[in-house]
GROMACS .gro file of C-alpha atoms in nm:
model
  185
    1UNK     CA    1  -2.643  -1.515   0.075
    2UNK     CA    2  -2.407  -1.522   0.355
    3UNK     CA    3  -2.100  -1.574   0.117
    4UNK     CA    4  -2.186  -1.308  -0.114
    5UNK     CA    5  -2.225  -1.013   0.188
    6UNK     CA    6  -1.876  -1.128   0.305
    7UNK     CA    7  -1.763  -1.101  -0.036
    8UNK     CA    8  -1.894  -0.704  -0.112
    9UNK     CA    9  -1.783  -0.640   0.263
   10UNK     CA   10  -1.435  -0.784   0.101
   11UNK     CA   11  -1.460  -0.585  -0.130
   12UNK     CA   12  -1.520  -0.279  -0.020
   13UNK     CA   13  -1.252  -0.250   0.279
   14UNK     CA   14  -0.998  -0.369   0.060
   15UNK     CA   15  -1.134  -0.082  -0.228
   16UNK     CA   16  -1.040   0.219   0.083
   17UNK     CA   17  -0.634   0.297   0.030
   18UNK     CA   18  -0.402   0.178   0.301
   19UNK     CA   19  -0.179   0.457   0.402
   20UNK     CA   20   0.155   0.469   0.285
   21UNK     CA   21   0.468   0.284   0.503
   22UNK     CA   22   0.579   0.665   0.556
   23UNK     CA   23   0.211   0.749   0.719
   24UNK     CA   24   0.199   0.427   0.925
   25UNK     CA   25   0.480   0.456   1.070
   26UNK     CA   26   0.407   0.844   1.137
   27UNK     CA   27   0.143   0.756   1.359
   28UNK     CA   28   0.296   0.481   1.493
   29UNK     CA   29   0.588   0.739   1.605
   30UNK     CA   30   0.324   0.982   1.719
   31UNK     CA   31   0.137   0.729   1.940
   32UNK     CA   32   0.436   0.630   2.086
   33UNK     CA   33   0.519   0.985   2.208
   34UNK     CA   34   0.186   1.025   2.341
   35UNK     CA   35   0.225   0.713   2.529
   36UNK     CA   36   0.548   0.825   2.635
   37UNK     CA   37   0.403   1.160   2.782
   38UNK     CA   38   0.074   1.025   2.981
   39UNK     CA   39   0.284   0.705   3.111
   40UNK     CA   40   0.662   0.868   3.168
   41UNK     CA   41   0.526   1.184   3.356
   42UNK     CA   42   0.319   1.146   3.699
   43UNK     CA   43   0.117   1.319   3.821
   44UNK     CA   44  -0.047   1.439   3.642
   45UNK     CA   45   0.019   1.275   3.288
   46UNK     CA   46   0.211   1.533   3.030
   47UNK     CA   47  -0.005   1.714   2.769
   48UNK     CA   48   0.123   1.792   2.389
   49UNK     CA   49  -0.036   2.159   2.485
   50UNK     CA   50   0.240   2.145   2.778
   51UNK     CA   51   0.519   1.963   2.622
   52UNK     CA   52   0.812   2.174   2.575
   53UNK     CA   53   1.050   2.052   2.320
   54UNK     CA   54   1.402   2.129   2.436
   55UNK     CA   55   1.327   1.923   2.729
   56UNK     CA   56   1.018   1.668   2.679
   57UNK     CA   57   1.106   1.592   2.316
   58UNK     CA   58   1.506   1.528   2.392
   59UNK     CA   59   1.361   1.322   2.732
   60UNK     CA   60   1.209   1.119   2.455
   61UNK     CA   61   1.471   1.070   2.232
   62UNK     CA   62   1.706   0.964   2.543
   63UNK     CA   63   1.470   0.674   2.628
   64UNK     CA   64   1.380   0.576   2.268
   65UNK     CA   65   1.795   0.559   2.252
   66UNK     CA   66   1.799   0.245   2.505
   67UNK     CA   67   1.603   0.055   2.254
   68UNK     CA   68   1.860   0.085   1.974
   69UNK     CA   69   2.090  -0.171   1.757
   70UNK     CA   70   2.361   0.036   1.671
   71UNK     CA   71   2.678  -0.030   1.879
   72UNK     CA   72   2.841   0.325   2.028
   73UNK     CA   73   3.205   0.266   2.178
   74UNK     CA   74   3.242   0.446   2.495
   75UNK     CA   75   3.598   0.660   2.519
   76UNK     CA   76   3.721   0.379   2.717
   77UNK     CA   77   3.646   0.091   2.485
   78UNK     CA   78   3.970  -0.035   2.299
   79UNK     CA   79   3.798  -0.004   1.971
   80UNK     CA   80   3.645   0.378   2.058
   81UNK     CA   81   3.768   0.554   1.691
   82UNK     CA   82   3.823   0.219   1.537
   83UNK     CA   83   3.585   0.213   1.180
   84UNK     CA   84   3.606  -0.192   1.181
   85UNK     CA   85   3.674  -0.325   1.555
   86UNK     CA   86   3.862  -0.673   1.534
   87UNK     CA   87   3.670  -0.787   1.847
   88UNK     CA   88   3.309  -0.775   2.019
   89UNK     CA   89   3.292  -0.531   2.361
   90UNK     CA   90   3.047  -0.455   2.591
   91UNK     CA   91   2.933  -0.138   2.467
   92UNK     CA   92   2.626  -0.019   2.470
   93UNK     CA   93   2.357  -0.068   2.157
   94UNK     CA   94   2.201   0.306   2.079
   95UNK     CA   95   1.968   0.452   1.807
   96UNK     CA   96   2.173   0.557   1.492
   97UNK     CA   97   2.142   0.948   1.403
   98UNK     CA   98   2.006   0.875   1.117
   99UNK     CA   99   1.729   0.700   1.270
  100UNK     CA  100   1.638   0.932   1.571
  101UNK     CA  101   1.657   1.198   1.262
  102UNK     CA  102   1.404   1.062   1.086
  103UNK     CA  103   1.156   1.010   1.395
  104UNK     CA  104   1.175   1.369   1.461
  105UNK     CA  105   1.096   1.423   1.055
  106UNK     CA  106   0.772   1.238   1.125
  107UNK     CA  107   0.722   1.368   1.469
  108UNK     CA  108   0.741   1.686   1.322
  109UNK     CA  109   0.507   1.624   1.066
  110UNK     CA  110   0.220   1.468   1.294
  111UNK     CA  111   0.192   1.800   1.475
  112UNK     CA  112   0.199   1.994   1.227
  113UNK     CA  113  -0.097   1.747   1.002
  114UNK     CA  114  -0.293   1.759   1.352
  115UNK     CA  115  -0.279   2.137   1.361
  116UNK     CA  116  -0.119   2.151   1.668
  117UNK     CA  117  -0.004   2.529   1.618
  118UNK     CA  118   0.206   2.701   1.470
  119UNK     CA  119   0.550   2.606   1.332
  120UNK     CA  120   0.738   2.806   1.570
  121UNK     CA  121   0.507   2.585   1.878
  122UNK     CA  122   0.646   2.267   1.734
  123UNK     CA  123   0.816   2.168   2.012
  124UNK     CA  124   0.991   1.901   1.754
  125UNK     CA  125   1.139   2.141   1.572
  126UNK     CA  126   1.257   2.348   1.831
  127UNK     CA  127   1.632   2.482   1.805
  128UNK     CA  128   1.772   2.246   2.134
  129UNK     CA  129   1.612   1.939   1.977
  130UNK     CA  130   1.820   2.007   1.665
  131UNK     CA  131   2.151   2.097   1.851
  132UNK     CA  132   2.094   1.756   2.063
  133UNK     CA  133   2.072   1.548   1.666
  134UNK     CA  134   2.384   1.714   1.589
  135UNK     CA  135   2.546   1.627   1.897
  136UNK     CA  136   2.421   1.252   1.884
  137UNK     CA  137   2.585   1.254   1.518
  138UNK     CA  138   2.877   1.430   1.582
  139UNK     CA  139   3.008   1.169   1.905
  140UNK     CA  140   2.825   0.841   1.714
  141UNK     CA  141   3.120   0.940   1.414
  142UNK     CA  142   3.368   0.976   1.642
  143UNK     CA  143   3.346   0.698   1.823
  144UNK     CA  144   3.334   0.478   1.485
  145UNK     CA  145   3.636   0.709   1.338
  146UNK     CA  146   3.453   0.806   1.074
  147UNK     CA  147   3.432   1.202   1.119
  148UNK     CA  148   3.130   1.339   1.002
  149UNK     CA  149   3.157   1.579   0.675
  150UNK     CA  150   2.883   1.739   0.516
  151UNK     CA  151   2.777   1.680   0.213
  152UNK     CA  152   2.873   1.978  -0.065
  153UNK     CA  153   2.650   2.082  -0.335
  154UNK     CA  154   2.737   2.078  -0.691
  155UNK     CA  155   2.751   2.388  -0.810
  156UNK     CA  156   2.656   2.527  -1.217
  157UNK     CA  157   2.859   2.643  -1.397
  158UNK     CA  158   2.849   3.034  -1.564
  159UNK     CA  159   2.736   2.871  -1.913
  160UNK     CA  160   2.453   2.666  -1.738
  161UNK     CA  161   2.335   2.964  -1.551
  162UNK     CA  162   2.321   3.149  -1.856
  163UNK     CA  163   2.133   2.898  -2.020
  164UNK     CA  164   1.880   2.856  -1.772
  165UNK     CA  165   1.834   3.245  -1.780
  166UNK     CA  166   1.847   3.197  -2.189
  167UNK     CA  167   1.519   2.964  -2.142
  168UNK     CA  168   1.190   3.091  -2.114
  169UNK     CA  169   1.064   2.827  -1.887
  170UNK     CA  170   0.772   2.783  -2.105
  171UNK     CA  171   0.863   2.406  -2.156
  172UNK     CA  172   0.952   2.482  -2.509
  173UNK     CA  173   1.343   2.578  -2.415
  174UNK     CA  174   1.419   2.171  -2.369
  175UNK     CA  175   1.786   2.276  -2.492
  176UNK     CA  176   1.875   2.443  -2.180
  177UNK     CA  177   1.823   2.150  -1.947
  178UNK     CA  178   2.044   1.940  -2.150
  179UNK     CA  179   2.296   2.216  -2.124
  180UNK     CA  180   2.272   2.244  -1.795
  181UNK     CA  181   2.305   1.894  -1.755
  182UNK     CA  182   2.629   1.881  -1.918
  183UNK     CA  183   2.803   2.150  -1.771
  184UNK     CA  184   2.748   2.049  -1.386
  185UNK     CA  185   3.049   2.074  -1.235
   0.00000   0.00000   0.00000
C-alpha cells in the first residue's frame, strides 16, 4: 500500500512541468537582487517600490562584477590591448558584458511578469543602467584590443521588396519568400 502511494505521489510531481533553464535562472537572478537590497542597504532594508535604477540597479551590477571569471587588463597591465596575452598578470577577474547583459534581460523581465509597474518604473530598464552596459562593453573591448563594432543588418534588395509587396501574405504567395531569399544582399 505504502509503495503504491509513493508511486502516484511520483507520479504526479513529476507529471507538473519544470520551468524552463531561462525561468530558473530568472528567479534565481531576481532573488538574488532582492537579497542584495534587504542585506546591502541598512537601515532600513531597500524596497523594489524604492529602488531606483540608475543607482540601486548599477550598485548591483558593481558587486555582482567581483564575482566574475573574465580577466579585464587594467591600463597599466603589459598585456592591456593585447587580444592573446603571452603571459598570466594579476588583473582582476570581472563579469563579461555579455553576461551582466543578459542578467538585466531577466531582471527586466521578473518585474515586469510580477507587475511591478509600468515599463517606464522598471528601474532595470532605466536609460543610466543601459549607458553603464555600454560603458562596461566598450572598456572590456578595449582592454582585450578587440574594438567593439556593431553588428550591421542585411539589407533587401529593390526586387525582394517588390516581391514581398507582390505577395498577398495569404500563405499562398510561397514564391516570394524564395525570392526574397535569394536576393539578400
Amino acid at each position: 500500500m505504502e509503495r503504491e502511494t509513493a508511486a502516484k505521489e511520483a507520479a504526479s510531481s513529476s507529471s507538473s512541468p519544470s520551468p524552463s533553464r531561462y525561468e530558473a535562472q530568472k528567479r534565481r537572478d531576481w532573488n538574488n537582487f532582492l537579497d542584495y537590497l534587504k542585506n546591502h542597504h541598512k537601515p532600513p532594508p531597500l524596497t523594489l517600490s524604492r529602488c531606483i535604477g540608475g543607482i540601486h540597479v548599477i550598485e548591483f551590477l558593481k558587486h555582482i562584477d567581483q564575482f566574475g571569471k573574465t580577466k579585464v587588463h587594467v591600463l597599466s597591465c603589459p598585456f592591456f590591448g593585447e587580444p592573446n596575452p603571452p603571459a598570466k598578470c594579476t588583473c582582476p577577474l570581472r563579469q563579461a558584458w555579455g553576461s551582466l547583459d543578459s542578467l538585466i534581460g531577466r531582471l527586466r523581465a521578473a518585474f515586469e511578469e510580477i507587475g511591478g509597474g509600468p515599463p517606464e518604473s522598471n528601474p532595470f530598464a532605466a536609460k543610466a543602467v543601459g549607458i553603464y552596459l555600454k560603458e562596461v562593453r566598450r572598456t572590456q573591448a578595449k582592454a582585450r584590443g578587440i574594438p567593439y563594432e556593431k553588428r550591421t543588418r542585411k539589407r533587401l534588395s529593390t526586387a525582394a521588396k517588390a516581391a514581398l509587396k507582390a505577395d498577398d501574405g495569404g500563405g499562398r504567395g510561397g514564391s516570394a519568400l524564395v525570392v526574397v531569399a535569394a536576393t539578400m544582399v
